[in-house]
PDB file of C-alpha atoms in Angstrom:
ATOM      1  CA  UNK A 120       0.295  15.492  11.830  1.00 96.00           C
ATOM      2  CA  UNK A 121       1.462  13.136   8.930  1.00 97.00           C
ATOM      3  CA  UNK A 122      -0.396  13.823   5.653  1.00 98.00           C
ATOM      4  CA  UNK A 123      -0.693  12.886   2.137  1.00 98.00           C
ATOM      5  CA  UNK A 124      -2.667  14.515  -0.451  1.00 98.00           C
ATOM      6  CA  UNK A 125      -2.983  13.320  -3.927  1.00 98.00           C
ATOM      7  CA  UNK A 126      -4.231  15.163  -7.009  1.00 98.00           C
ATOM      8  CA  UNK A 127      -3.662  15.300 -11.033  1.00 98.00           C
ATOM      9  CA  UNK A 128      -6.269  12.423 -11.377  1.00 97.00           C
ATOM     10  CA  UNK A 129      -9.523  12.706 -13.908  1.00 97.00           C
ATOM     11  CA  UNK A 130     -10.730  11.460 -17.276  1.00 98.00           C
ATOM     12  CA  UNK A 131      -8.391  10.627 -19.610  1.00 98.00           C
ATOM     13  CA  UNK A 132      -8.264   8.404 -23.097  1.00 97.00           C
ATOM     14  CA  UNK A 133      -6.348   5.872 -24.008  1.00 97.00           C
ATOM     15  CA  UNK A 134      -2.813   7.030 -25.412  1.00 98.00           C
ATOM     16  CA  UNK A 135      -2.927   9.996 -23.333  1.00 98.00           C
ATOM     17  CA  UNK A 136      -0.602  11.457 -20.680  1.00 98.00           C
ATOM     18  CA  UNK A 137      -1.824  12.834 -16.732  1.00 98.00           C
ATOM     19  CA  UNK A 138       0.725  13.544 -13.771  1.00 98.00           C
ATOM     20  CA  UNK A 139      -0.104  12.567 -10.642  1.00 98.00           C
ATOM     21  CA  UNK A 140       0.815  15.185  -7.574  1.00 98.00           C
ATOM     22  CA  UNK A 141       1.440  14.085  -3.978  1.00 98.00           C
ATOM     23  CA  UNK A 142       1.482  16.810  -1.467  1.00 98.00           C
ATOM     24  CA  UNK A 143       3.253  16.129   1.795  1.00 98.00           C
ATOM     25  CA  UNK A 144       3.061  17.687   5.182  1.00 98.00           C
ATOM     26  CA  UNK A 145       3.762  16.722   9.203  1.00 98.00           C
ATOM     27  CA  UNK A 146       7.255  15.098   8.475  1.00 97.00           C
ATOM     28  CA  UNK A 147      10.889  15.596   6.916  1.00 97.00           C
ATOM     29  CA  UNK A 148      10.071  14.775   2.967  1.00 96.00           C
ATOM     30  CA  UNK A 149      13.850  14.779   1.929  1.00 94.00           C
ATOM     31  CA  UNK A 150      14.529  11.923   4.613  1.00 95.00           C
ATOM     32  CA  UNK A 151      11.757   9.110   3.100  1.00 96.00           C
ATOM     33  CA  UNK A 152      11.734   7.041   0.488  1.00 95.00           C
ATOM     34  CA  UNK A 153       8.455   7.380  -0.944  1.00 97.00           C
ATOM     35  CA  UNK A 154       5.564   4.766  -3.271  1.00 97.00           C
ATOM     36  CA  UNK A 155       3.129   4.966  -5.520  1.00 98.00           C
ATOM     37  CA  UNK A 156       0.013   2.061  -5.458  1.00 98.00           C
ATOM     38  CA  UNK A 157      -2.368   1.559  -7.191  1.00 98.00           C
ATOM     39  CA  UNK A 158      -6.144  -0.099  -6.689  1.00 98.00           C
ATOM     40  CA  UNK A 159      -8.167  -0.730  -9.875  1.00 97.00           C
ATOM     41  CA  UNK A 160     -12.111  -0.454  -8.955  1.00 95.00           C
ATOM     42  CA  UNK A 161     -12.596  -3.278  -6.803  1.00 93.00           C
ATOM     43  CA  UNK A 162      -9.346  -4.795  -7.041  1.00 95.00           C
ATOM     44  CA  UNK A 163      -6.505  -5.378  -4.384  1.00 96.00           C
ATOM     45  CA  UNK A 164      -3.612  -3.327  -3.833  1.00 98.00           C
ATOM     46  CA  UNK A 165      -0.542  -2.874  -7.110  1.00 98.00           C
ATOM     47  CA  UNK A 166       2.601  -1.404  -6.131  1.00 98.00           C
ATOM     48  CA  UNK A 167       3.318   1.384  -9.000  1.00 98.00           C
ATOM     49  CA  UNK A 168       6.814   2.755  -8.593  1.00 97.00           C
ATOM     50  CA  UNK A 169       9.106   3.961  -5.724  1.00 96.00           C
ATOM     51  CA  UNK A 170      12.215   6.795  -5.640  1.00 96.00           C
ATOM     52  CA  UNK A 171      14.735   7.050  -2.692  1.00 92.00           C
ATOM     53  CA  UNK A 172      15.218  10.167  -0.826  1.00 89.00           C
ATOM     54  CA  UNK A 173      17.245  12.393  -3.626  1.00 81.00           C
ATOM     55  CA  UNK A 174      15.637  11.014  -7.026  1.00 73.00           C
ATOM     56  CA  UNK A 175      18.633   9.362  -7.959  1.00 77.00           C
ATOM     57  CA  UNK A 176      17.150   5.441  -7.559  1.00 88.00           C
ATOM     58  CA  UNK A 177      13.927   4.526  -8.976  1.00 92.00           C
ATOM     59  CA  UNK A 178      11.956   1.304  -9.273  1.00 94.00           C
ATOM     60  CA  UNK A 179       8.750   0.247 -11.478  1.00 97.00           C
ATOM     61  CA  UNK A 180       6.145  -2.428 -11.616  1.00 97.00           C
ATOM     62  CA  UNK A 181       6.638  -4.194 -15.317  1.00 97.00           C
ATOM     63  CA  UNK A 182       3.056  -3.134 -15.965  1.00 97.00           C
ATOM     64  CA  UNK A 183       4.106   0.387 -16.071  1.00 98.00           C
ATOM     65  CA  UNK A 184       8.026   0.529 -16.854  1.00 97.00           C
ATOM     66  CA  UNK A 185       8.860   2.446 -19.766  1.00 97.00           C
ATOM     67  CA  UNK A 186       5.281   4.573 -19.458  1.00 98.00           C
ATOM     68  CA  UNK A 187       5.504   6.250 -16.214  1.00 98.00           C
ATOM     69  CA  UNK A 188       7.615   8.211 -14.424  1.00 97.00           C
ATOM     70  CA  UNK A 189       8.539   8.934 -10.770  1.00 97.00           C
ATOM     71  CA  UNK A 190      10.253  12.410  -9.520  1.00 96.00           C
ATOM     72  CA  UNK A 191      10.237  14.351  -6.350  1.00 96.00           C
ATOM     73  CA  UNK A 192      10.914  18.142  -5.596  1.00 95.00           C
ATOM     74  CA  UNK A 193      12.038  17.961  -2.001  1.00 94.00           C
ATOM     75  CA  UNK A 194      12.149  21.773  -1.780  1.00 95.00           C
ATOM     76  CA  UNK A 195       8.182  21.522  -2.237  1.00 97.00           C
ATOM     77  CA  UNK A 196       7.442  18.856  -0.286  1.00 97.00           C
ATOM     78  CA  UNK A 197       6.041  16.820  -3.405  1.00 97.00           C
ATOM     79  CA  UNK A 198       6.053  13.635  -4.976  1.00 97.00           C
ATOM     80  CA  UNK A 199       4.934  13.142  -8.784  1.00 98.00           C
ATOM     81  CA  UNK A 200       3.924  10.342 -11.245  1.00 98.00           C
ATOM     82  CA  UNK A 201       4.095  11.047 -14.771  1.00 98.00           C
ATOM     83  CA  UNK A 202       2.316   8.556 -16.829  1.00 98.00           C
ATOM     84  CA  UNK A 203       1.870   8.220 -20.370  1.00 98.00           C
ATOM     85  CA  UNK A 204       1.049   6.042 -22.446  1.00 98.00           C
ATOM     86  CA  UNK A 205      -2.370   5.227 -20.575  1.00 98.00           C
ATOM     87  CA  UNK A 206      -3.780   2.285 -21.275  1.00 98.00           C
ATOM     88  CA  UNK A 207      -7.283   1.099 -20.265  1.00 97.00           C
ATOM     89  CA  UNK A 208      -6.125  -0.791 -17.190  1.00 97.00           C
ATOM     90  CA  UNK A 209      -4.004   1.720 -15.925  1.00 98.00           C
ATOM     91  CA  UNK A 210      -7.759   2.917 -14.843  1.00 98.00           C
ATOM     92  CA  UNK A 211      -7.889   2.978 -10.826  1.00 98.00           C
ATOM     93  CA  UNK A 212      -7.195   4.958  -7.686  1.00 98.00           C
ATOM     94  CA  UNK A 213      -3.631   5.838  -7.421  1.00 98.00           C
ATOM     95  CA  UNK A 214      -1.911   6.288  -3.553  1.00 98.00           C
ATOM     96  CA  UNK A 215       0.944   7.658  -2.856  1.00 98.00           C
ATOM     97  CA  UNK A 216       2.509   6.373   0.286  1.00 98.00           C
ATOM     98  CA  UNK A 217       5.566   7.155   2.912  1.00 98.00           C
ATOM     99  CA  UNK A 218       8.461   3.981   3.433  1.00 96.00           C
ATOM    100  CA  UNK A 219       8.441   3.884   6.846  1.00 94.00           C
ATOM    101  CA  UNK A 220      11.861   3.416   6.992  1.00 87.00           C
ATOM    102  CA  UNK A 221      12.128   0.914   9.946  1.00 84.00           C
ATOM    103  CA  UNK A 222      11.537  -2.371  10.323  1.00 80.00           C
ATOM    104  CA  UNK A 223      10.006  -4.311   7.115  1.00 86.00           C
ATOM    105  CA  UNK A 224       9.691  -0.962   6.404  1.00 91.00           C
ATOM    106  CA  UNK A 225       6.367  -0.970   5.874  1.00 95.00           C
ATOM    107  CA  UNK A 226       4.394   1.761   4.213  1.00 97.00           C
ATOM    108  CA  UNK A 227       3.165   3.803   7.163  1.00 97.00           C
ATOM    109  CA  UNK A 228       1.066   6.650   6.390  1.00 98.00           C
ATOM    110  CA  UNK A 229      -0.985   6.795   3.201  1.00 98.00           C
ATOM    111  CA  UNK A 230      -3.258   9.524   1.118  1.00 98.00           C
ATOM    112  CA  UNK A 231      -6.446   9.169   0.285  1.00 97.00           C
ATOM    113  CA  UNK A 232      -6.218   8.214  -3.764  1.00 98.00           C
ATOM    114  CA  UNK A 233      -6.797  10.213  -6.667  1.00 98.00           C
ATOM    115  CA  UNK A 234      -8.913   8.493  -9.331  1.00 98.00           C
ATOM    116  CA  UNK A 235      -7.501   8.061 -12.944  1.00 98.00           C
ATOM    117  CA  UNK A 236      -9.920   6.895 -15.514  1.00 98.00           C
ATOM    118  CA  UNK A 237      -8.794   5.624 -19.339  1.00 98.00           C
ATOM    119  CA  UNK A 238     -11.198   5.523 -21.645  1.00 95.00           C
ATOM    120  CA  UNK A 239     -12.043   6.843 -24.658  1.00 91.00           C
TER     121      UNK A 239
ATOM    122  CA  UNK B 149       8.440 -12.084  -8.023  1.00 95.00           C
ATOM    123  CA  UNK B 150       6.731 -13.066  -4.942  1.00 96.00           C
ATOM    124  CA  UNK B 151       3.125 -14.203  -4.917  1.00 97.00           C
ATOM    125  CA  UNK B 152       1.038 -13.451  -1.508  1.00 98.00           C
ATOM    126  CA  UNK B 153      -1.707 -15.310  -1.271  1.00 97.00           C
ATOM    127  CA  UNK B 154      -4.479 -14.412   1.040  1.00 98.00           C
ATOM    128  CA  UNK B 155      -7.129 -16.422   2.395  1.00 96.00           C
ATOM    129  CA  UNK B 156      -9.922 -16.606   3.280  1.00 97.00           C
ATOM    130  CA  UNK B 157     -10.989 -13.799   0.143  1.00 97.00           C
ATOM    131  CA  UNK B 158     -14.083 -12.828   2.804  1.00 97.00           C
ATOM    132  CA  UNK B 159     -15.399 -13.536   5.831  1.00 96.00           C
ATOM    133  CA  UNK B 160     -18.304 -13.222   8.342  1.00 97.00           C
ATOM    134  CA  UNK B 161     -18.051 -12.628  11.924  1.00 97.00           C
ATOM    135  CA  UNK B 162     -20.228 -11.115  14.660  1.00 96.00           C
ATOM    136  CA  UNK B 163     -19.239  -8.429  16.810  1.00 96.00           C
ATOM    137  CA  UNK B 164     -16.915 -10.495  19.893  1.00 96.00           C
ATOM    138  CA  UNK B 165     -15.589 -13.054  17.624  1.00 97.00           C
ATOM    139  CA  UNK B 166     -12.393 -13.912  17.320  1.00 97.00           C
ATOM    140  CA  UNK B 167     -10.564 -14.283  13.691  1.00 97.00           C
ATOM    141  CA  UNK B 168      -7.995 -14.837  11.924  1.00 98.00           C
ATOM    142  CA  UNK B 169      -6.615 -14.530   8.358  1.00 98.00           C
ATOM    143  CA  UNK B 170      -3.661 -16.552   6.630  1.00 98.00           C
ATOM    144  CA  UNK B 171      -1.378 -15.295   4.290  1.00 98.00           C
ATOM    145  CA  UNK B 172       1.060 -17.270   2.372  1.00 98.00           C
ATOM    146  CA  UNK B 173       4.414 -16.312   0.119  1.00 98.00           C
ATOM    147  CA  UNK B 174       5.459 -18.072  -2.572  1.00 97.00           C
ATOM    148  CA  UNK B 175       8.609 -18.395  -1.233  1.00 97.00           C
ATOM    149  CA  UNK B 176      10.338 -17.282   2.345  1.00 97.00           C
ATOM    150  CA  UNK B 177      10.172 -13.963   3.158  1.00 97.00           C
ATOM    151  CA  UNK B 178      11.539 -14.207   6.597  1.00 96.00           C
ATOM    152  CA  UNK B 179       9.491 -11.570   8.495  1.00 95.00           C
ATOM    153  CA  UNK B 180       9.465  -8.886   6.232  1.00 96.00           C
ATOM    154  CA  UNK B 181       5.749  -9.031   6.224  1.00 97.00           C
ATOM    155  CA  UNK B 182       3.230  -6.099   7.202  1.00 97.00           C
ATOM    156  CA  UNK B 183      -0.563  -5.663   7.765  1.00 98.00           C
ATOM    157  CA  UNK B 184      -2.858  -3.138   6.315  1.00 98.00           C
ATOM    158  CA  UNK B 185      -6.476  -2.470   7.153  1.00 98.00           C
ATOM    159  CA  UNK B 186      -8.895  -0.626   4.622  1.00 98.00           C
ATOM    160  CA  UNK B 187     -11.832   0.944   4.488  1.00 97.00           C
ATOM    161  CA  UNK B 188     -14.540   1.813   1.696  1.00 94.00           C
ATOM    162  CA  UNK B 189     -13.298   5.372   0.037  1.00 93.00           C
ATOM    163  CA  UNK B 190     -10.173   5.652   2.337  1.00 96.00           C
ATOM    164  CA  UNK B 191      -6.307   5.264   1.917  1.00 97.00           C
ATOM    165  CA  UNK B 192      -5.116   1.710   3.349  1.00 98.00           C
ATOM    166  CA  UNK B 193      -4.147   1.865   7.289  1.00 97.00           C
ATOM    167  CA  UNK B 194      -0.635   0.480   8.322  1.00 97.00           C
ATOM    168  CA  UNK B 195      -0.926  -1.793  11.361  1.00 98.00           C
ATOM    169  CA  UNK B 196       1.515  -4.333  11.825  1.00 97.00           C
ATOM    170  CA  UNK B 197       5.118  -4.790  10.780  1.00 97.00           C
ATOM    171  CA  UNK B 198       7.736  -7.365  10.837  1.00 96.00           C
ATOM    172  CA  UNK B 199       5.076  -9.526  10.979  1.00 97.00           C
ATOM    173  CA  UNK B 200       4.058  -9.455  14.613  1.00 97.00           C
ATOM    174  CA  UNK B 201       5.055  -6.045  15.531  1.00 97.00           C
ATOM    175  CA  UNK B 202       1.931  -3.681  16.199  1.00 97.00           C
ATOM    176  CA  UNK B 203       2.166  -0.336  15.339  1.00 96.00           C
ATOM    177  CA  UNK B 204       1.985   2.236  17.558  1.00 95.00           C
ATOM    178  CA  UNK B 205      -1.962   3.420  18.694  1.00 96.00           C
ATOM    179  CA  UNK B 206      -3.069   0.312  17.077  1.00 97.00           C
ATOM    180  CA  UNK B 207      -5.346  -1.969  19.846  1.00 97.00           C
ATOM    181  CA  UNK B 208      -3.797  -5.026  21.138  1.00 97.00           C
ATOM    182  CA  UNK B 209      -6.442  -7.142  19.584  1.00 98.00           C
ATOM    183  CA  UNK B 210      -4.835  -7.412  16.867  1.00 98.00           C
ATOM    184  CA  UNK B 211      -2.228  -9.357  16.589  1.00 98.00           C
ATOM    185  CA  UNK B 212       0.426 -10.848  13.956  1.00 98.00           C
ATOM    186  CA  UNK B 213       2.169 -14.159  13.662  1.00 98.00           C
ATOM    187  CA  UNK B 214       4.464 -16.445  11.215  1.00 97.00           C
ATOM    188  CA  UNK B 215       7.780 -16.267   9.927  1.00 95.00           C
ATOM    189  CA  UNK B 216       8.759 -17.342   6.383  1.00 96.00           C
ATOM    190  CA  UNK B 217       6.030 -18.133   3.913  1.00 97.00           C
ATOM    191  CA  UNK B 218       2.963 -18.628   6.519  1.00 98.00           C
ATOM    192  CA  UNK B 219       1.752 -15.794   8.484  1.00 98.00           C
ATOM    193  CA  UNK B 220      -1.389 -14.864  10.073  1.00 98.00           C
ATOM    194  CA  UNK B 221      -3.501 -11.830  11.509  1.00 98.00           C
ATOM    195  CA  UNK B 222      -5.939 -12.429  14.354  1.00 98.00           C
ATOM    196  CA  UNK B 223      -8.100 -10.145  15.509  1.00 98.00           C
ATOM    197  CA  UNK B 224      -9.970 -10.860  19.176  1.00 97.00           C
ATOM    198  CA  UNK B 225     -12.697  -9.866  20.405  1.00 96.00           C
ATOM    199  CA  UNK B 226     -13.849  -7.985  17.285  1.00 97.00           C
ATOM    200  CA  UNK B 227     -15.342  -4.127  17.313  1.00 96.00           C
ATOM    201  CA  UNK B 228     -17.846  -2.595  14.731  1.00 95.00           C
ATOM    202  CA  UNK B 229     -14.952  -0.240  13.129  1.00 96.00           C
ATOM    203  CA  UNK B 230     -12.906  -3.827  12.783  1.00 97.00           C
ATOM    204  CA  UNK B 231     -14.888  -4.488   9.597  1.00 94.00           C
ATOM    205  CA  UNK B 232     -13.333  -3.710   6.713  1.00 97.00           C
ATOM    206  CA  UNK B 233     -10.471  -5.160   4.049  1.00 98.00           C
ATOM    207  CA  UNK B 234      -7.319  -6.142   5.302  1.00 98.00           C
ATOM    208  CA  UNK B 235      -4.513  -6.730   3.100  1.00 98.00           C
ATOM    209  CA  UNK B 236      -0.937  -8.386   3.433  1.00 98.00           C
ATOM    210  CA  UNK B 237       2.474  -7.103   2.127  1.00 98.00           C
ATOM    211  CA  UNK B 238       5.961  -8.732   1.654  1.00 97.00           C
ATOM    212  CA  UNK B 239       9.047  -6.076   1.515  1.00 96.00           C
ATOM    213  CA  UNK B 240      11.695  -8.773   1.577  1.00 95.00           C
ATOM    214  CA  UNK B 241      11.953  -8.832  -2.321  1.00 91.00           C
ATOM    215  CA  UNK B 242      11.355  -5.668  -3.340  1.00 87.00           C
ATOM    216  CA  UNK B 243      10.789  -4.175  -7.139  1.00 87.00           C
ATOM    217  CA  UNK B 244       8.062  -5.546  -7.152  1.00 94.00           C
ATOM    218  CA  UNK B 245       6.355  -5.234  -3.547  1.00 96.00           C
ATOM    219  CA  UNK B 246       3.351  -7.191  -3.524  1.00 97.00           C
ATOM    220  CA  UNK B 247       0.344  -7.373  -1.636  1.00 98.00           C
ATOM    221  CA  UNK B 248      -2.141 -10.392  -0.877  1.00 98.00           C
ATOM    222  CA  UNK B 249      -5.558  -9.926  -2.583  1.00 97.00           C
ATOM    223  CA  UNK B 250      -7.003  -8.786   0.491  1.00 97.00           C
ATOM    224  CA  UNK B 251      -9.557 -10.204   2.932  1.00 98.00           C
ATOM    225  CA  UNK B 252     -13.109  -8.688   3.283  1.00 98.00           C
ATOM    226  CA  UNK B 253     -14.479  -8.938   7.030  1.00 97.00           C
ATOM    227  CA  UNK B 254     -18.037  -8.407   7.330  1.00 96.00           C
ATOM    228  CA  UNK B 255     -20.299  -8.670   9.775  1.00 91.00           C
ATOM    229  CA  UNK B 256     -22.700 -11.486  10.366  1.00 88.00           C
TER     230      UNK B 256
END
């Protein structure tokens, strides 16, 4: 069974630094590109950031470029988001999510979020 | 980048109906366009691809249409777990991927 586990999220102010964990079981980690998205509290869906299979190409929203960071340790099965920087609308729940690698390659299988808060 | 529009924002609809929700790109994204279906607390759910492809275990009353900047998601004959948020994503333009605003389907 696929699954995605988030964690690193909590309270943080503004200026300050958290890093985001995504555990990953149930599939082949080192073949998958893999995303981060974010949903601010009742808000839609924000891609974050995305990193191909070896964490040699990366991408970033503009909101976020320059602050946060994506990495991967495919000998532990994990993806990470470093952000810094925070600013009070980086506030939200943060997914990571698998590239399904087929098709539109849509994002197929999803965690269940790890709240960050900014705020001082 | 590419705006996805969504619409309508919400909806109400009784248990049997029959719906459907538009999405529109701000410019033509082919097919590269995939469904999502959320629920309150929980990760989205990935249901169609390519816009009209269903995704494996997903129920065939759902279904996906459109090619290029109008697509839609119809979903017959509805069931009590269909209400939630569903959400629309383009992958033709990538960095950034966006998503629609989402569409909240509640019942009547």
């Amino acid at each position: 069974e696929v699954q995605l586990v988030e964690s690193g999220g909590g309270i943080v102010q503004p200026g300050g630094s958290l890093r985001l964990s995504c555990a990953v079981s149930g599939f082949t980690f080192s073949n998958y590109w893999m995303h981060w998205v974010r949903q601010a509290p009742g808000k839609g869906l924000e891609w974050v950031s995305r990193i191909n299979t070896y964490d040699s190409f990366t991408g970033y929203a503009d909101s976020v470029k320059g602050r946060f960071t994506i990495s991967r340790d495919n000998a532990k099965n994990t993806l990470y988001l470093q952000m810094n920087s925070l600013r009070d609308e980086d506030t939200a729940v943060y997914y990571c999510a698998r590239d399904a690698n087929y098709g539109s390659d849509p994002f197929d299988y999803w965690g269940q979020g790890t709240l960050v808060t900014v705020s001082s | 980048d590419i705006q996805m529009t969504q619409s309508p924002s919400s909806l109400s609809a009784s248990v049997g109906d029959t719906v459907t929700i538009t999405c529109r790109a701000s410019q033509s994204i082919g097919n590269s366009l995939n469904w999502y279906q959320q629920k309150p607390g929980k990760g989205p759910k990935f249901l169609i691809y390519g816009a009209s492809s269903l995704r494996n275990g997903v129920p065939l009353r759902f279904s996906g249409s459109g090619s290029e900047t109008e697509f839609t998601l119809t979903i017959s004959s509805l069931q009590p777990e269909d209400f939630a948020t569903y959400f629309c994503h383009q992958t033709y333009s990538t960095v950034p991927y966006t998503f629609g605003q989402g569409t909240k389907l509640e019942i009547k």
